[in-house]
Amino acid sequence: MVMNMAKYSIGVDFGTQSGRAVLVEIGTGREVATAVKAYTHGVMDAYLPDGVTRLADDWALQHPGDYLEVLHETIPQLLQAAGVEPADVIGIGIDFTACTMLPIAADGTPLCMRAEFASHPHSYVKLWKHHAAQDEANRLNDTATSRGETFLARYGGKISSEWMLPKLWQILNEAPEIYDAADVMVEAADWVVMQLTGKLVRNSCTAGYKAIWHKRDGYPSQDFFRALDPRLENVIDDKLRGEIRPIGTRAGELTEVAANLIGLRPGTPVAVANVDAHVSMPAVGITEPGKLLMIMGTSTCHVLLGTEERMVPGMCGVVEDGIIPGYMGYEAGQSCVGDHFEWFIEQCVPVNYVEEANRQGVGIHQLLTQKAKALRPGESGLLALDWWNGNRSTLVDADLTGMLLGATLATKPEEIYRALIEATAFGTRMIVETFREYGVPVDEVYACGGIAEKNDLMMQIYADVLNMPIRIGASSQTPALGSAMFGAVAAGKTNGGYDSIQDAAREMGGVKPDAYLPQEDAVKVYDVLYAEYARLYDYFGRGENNVMKTLKQLKSATTKDGVPVC
Ligand SMILES: Nc1ncnc2c1ncn2[C@@H]1O[C@H](COP(=O)(O)OP(=O)(O)O)[C@@H](O)[C@H]1O
Ligand SMILES: O=C(CO)[C@H](O)[C@H](O)COP(=O)(O)O
């Protein structure tokens, strides 16, 4: 009888709309089985699950029960589909969107799961794209600037409203009863690991990028927090306490209860959690500086390694060991990429396009992409700013909004679709040029994530706009593969895994054989369009014309929770 000696690791990627799990063979990186579970509650941006509690503009919540469903459903499916025994799974790792945070009770129960708080919006998970803490972010940035806090420079000069402290402070300001009832506030990533291991272990990646924690300096001082709000003086001990462990280490082992629920063996090593973007880098095989990776889905994150700590304006952050141990990890991003196109297909596509897509048996994205491909760069006469969900880098301003220029009575949906794609590519070029200008080399570009897989036109446009080849990650589930690799590192070499993420990346990460190459004619036209984009970017984004903010203020003055005020 031939014995199957293969060993496996499981990675689970908790995205914006779904959780994706993969079972990966150690050594080869072969993805033996994949399972996807859409979140039952999706993204809650209008109502709570009770169906009556209305959410204000800029809110985006999730239900933590959905994360448990992902684990309970996908992991047994993987084992069954692959015919793999639990004993052959040597480790498990997870990654998450971030900062996606929630208040929990001392026993780990999310406050939204307690009956008395079920209709309280602040008791739920605040998703990364919850942008309603912009006031708190502005006040935090003003206070930090006036006090000359050195941490600001490591975050490109501004702390984003998407991150932990503005969100936590919003809870304190608007729902002190929830703030008080919370034992601690945690990243959803760490909460899921806590469900698996029974222990709260905070990961250094989210602490570093999203909660202003520094490997040597720790969190900002008590003085700073007192200056922000006297009630926050002890916020770290009160609400953010807990051991912070470096990525690439073990958080603990599966408890008996968790193991029974997901069908694995108790004691299986569980990796310290990670962020969906950052975990993708080794999965594409990148472990050295100069190689920018774009993780393209609902949003795009740009991650890059460097050897020195450079202060780059408008970056999300530079964190030592934040992505790959031994390097400075840089992150930048665009908060609206796939969401941009989703808005368009949901709100702006005429019925005859829907009928045509149905006749062809394709989706709207495919139909629009097909039609947009027939256009040459510049042919639409359109130019857009990609700020439909604010600007994450390089302006770090959630109050900026979208803009389309050049539309006429002849403008067609595919022209707008293409202009929106181009706008996101220009936004990426702005990020790349800013990195270079401030001394962080970008020599090669890579992409992964849902969009890198699904939209070849988009990837060609990015290659043309950046005038650089773009290589695509080999896996269709790159973050989940990265998590599985960290699971194998948590197990360690003596248990059949790896001793470092670099070793795992060498054997299990990689790219597809073909790259998207820039086309000379397109590059020339996009250089012209990009110059115009950059002028509009400064004009609308750096205070010369604050019309976007005026419009937003007028809107909120005439509506309450999205409802017109008579
Ligand atoms: N063919 C396509 N072209 C462009 N965008 C797409 C296409 N198909 C899906 N999208 C967008 O991709 C996003 C989902 O990306 P994905 O990477 O699958 O998930 P997540 O953001 O949850 O990680 C959605 O916003 C959706 O509108
Ligand atoms: O900010 C992040 C990482 O730092 C978020 O996790 C990310 O932008 C959301 O990811 P996705 O668009 O793939 O769901």
Short mmCIF file of C-alpha atoms in Angstrom, two decimals, residues 351-566:
data_model
loop_
_atom_site.label_atom_id
_atom_site.label_comp_id
_atom_site.label_asym_id
_atom_site.label_seq_id
_atom_site.Cartn_x
_atom_site.Cartn_y
_atom_site.Cartn_z
CA VAL A 351 -31.60 48.09 -19.24
CA ASN A 352 -30.56 47.30 -22.83
CA TYR A 353 -27.03 46.54 -21.55
CA VAL A 354 -28.43 44.17 -18.95
CA GLU A 355 -30.48 42.46 -21.68
CA GLU A 356 -27.44 42.21 -23.95
CA ALA A 357 -25.37 40.67 -21.14
CA ASN A 358 -28.17 38.18 -20.47
CA ARG A 359 -28.37 37.27 -24.16
CA GLN A 360 -24.62 36.66 -24.26
CA GLY A 361 -24.73 34.78 -20.95
CA VAL A 362 -22.07 37.04 -19.41
CA GLY A 363 -22.04 39.38 -16.41
CA ILE A 364 -22.25 43.18 -16.69
CA HIS A 365 -18.57 43.55 -15.77
CA GLN A 366 -17.63 41.27 -18.65
CA LEU A 367 -19.93 43.04 -21.12
CA LEU A 368 -18.63 46.49 -20.19
CA THR A 369 -15.04 45.27 -20.23
CA GLN A 370 -15.54 43.76 -23.68
CA LYS A 371 -16.99 47.03 -25.03
CA ALA A 372 -14.39 49.18 -23.22
CA LYS A 373 -11.61 47.10 -24.82
CA ALA A 374 -12.68 48.31 -28.24
CA LEU A 375 -11.88 51.90 -27.21
CA ARG A 376 -8.44 53.44 -27.63
CA PRO A 377 -6.83 55.42 -24.78
CA GLY A 378 -8.21 58.97 -24.90
CA GLU A 379 -11.09 58.04 -27.23
CA SER A 380 -13.83 58.54 -24.63
CA GLY A 381 -12.84 62.17 -23.97
CA LEU A 382 -13.35 61.45 -20.27
CA LEU A 383 -11.21 61.86 -17.19
CA ALA A 384 -12.26 60.86 -13.66
CA LEU A 385 -11.01 61.23 -10.09
CA ASP A 386 -11.22 57.90 -8.27
CA TRP A 387 -12.50 59.19 -4.95
CA TRP A 388 -15.95 57.59 -4.80
CA ASN A 389 -15.04 56.31 -1.34
CA GLY A 390 -12.60 59.06 -0.35
CA ASN A 391 -8.87 59.11 -0.95
CA ARG A 392 -6.67 56.84 1.15
CA SER A 393 -3.27 57.65 -0.40
CA THR A 394 -1.78 60.13 -0.92
CA LEU A 395 -4.32 62.62 0.46
CA VAL A 396 -5.71 60.54 3.36
CA ASP A 397 -9.10 62.22 3.24
CA ALA A 398 -12.36 60.27 3.43
CA ASP A 399 -14.34 63.46 2.73
CA LEU A 400 -13.16 63.72 -0.88
CA THR A 401 -15.64 62.44 -3.47
CA GLY A 402 -15.73 61.28 -7.07
CA MET A 403 -15.59 63.34 -10.23
CA LEU A 404 -16.13 62.70 -13.94
CA LEU A 405 -15.04 65.31 -16.50
CA GLY A 406 -15.74 65.52 -20.22
CA ALA A 407 -19.14 63.79 -20.45
CA THR A 408 -21.39 64.75 -23.38
CA LEU A 409 -24.74 63.60 -24.73
CA ALA A 410 -22.81 60.98 -26.70
CA THR A 411 -21.03 59.44 -23.69
CA LYS A 412 -21.60 55.69 -23.39
CA PRO A 413 -21.57 53.44 -20.28
CA GLU A 414 -18.45 51.56 -21.44
CA GLU A 415 -16.64 54.89 -21.83
CA ILE A 416 -17.43 55.80 -18.24
CA TYR A 417 -16.47 52.28 -17.09
CA ARG A 418 -13.12 52.65 -18.85
CA ALA A 419 -12.61 56.17 -17.43
CA LEU A 420 -13.21 54.79 -13.92
CA ILE A 421 -10.63 52.05 -14.51
CA GLU A 422 -8.17 54.62 -15.83
CA ALA A 423 -8.80 56.84 -12.80
CA THR A 424 -7.82 54.03 -10.43
CA ALA A 425 -4.70 53.39 -12.53
CA PHE A 426 -3.76 57.09 -12.32
CA GLY A 427 -4.30 56.94 -8.54
CA THR A 428 -1.84 54.04 -8.41
CA ARG A 429 0.68 55.97 -10.53
CA MET A 430 0.42 58.88 -8.07
CA ILE A 431 1.30 56.45 -5.26
CA VAL A 432 4.23 54.92 -7.19
CA GLU A 433 5.63 58.35 -8.07
CA THR A 434 5.31 59.53 -4.47
CA PHE A 435 7.21 56.47 -3.19
CA ARG A 436 10.00 57.13 -5.67
CA GLU A 437 10.13 60.85 -4.96
CA TYR A 438 10.67 60.15 -1.27
CA GLY A 439 13.40 57.59 -1.74
CA VAL A 440 11.60 54.23 -1.73
CA PRO A 441 12.44 52.46 -5.00
CA VAL A 442 9.70 50.79 -7.04
CA ASP A 443 11.47 48.64 -9.64
CA GLU A 444 8.84 46.03 -10.44
CA VAL A 445 5.06 45.80 -10.16
CA TYR A 446 2.97 42.74 -9.26
CA ALA A 447 -0.78 42.29 -8.79
CA CYS A 448 -3.10 39.78 -7.18
CA GLY A 449 -6.64 39.65 -5.82
CA GLY A 450 -10.07 39.28 -7.41
CA ILE A 451 -9.63 42.00 -10.03
CA ALA A 452 -6.13 40.98 -11.12
CA GLU A 453 -7.70 37.60 -11.91
CA LYS A 454 -10.92 38.79 -13.47
CA ASN A 455 -10.17 41.85 -15.59
CA ASP A 456 -7.37 41.66 -18.15
CA LEU A 457 -8.25 45.04 -19.68
CA MET A 458 -7.73 46.65 -16.33
CA MET A 459 -4.33 45.06 -15.88
CA GLN A 460 -3.26 46.17 -19.39
CA ILE A 461 -4.38 49.75 -18.62
CA TYR A 462 -2.33 49.69 -15.40
CA ALA A 463 0.75 48.47 -17.32
CA ASP A 464 0.26 51.30 -19.84
CA VAL A 465 -0.39 54.00 -17.24
CA LEU A 466 2.60 52.94 -15.12
CA ASN A 467 4.74 52.14 -18.17
CA MET A 468 5.92 49.00 -16.39
CA PRO A 469 5.29 45.28 -16.87
CA ILE A 470 2.85 43.78 -14.37
CA ARG A 471 3.17 40.20 -13.18
CA ILE A 472 0.19 38.41 -11.63
CA GLY A 473 0.28 36.12 -8.58
CA ALA A 474 -0.06 32.46 -9.53
CA SER A 475 -2.81 31.73 -7.05
CA SER A 476 -6.42 32.81 -7.52
CA GLN A 477 -6.67 33.03 -3.71
CA THR A 478 -3.41 34.80 -2.93
CA PRO A 479 -4.22 36.08 0.59
CA ALA A 480 -5.55 32.67 1.67
CA LEU A 481 -2.42 31.01 0.27
CA GLY A 482 -0.29 33.52 2.21
CA SER A 483 -2.20 32.67 5.37
CA ALA A 484 -1.70 28.97 4.78
CA MET A 485 2.03 29.69 4.44
CA PHE A 486 2.02 31.51 7.77
CA GLY A 487 0.13 28.49 9.17
CA ALA A 488 3.00 26.29 7.98
CA VAL A 489 5.51 28.65 9.62
CA ALA A 490 3.50 28.51 12.87
CA ALA A 491 3.88 24.71 12.72
CA GLY A 492 7.66 24.98 12.17
CA LYS A 493 10.07 22.75 10.29
CA THR A 494 10.12 20.05 12.95
CA ASN A 495 6.40 19.53 12.37
CA GLY A 496 6.70 19.42 8.59
CA GLY A 497 6.35 23.19 7.98
CA TYR A 498 8.91 25.98 7.70
CA ASP A 499 11.06 27.98 10.05
CA SER A 500 10.60 31.27 8.21
CA ILE A 501 8.14 32.90 5.83
CA GLN A 502 11.03 33.43 3.40
CA ASP A 503 11.54 29.64 3.24
CA ALA A 504 7.82 29.13 2.69
CA ALA A 505 7.72 31.82 -0.04
CA ARG A 506 10.58 30.17 -1.92
CA GLU A 507 8.71 26.86 -2.16
CA MET A 508 5.07 27.86 -2.18
CA GLY A 509 4.78 31.41 -3.63
CA GLY A 510 5.03 32.54 -7.24
CA VAL A 511 3.61 34.31 -10.30
CA LYS A 512 1.93 33.26 -13.53
CA PRO A 513 4.29 32.81 -16.50
CA ASP A 514 3.00 35.75 -18.59
CA ALA A 515 3.20 39.44 -17.72
CA TYR A 516 1.17 42.43 -19.00
CA LEU A 517 3.59 44.58 -21.00
CA PRO A 518 3.20 48.33 -21.58
CA GLN A 519 2.22 49.33 -25.13
CA GLU A 520 4.11 52.33 -26.44
CA ASP A 521 1.19 54.18 -28.11
CA ALA A 522 -1.03 53.81 -25.06
CA VAL A 523 1.80 54.94 -22.75
CA LYS A 524 2.10 58.24 -24.65
CA VAL A 525 -1.61 59.06 -24.42
CA TYR A 526 -1.76 58.07 -20.77
CA ASP A 527 1.17 60.35 -19.98
CA VAL A 528 -0.93 63.27 -21.25
CA LEU A 529 -4.04 62.16 -19.36
CA TYR A 530 -2.07 61.52 -16.18
CA ALA A 531 -0.65 65.06 -16.24
CA GLU A 532 -4.23 66.37 -16.33
CA TYR A 533 -5.28 63.93 -13.60
CA ALA A 534 -2.42 65.14 -11.39
CA ARG A 535 -3.53 68.77 -11.84
CA LEU A 536 -7.13 67.93 -10.91
CA TYR A 537 -5.85 65.85 -8.00
CA ASP A 538 -4.07 68.84 -6.49
CA TYR A 539 -6.84 71.30 -7.37
CA PHE A 540 -9.66 69.35 -5.72
CA GLY A 541 -7.62 67.42 -3.18
CA ARG A 542 -5.21 69.89 -1.64
CA GLY A 543 -7.51 72.74 -0.72
CA GLU A 544 -7.43 74.98 -3.81
CA ASN A 545 -11.09 74.21 -4.43
CA ASN A 546 -12.93 72.60 -1.51
CA VAL A 547 -16.14 72.14 -3.48
CA MET A 548 -16.33 68.41 -2.61
CA LYS A 549 -16.37 69.21 1.09
CA THR A 550 -18.88 72.04 0.63
CA LEU A 551 -21.20 69.65 -1.18
CA LYS A 552 -20.81 67.05 1.55
CA GLN A 553 -21.54 69.63 4.27
CA LEU A 554 -24.64 70.84 2.40
CA LYS A 555 -25.77 67.26 2.06
CA SER A 556 -25.42 66.50 5.74
CA ALA A 557 -27.14 69.79 6.65
CA THR A 558 -30.15 68.83 4.55
CA THR A 559 -30.35 65.19 5.57
CA LYS A 560 -30.38 63.33 8.83
CA ASP A 561 -29.29 59.71 8.66
CA GLY A 562 -29.74 59.88 4.90
CA VAL A 563 -33.33 61.22 5.17
CA PRO A 564 -34.11 64.74 3.85
CA VAL A 565 -34.86 67.27 6.59
CA CYS A 566 -38.06 69.26 5.73
#
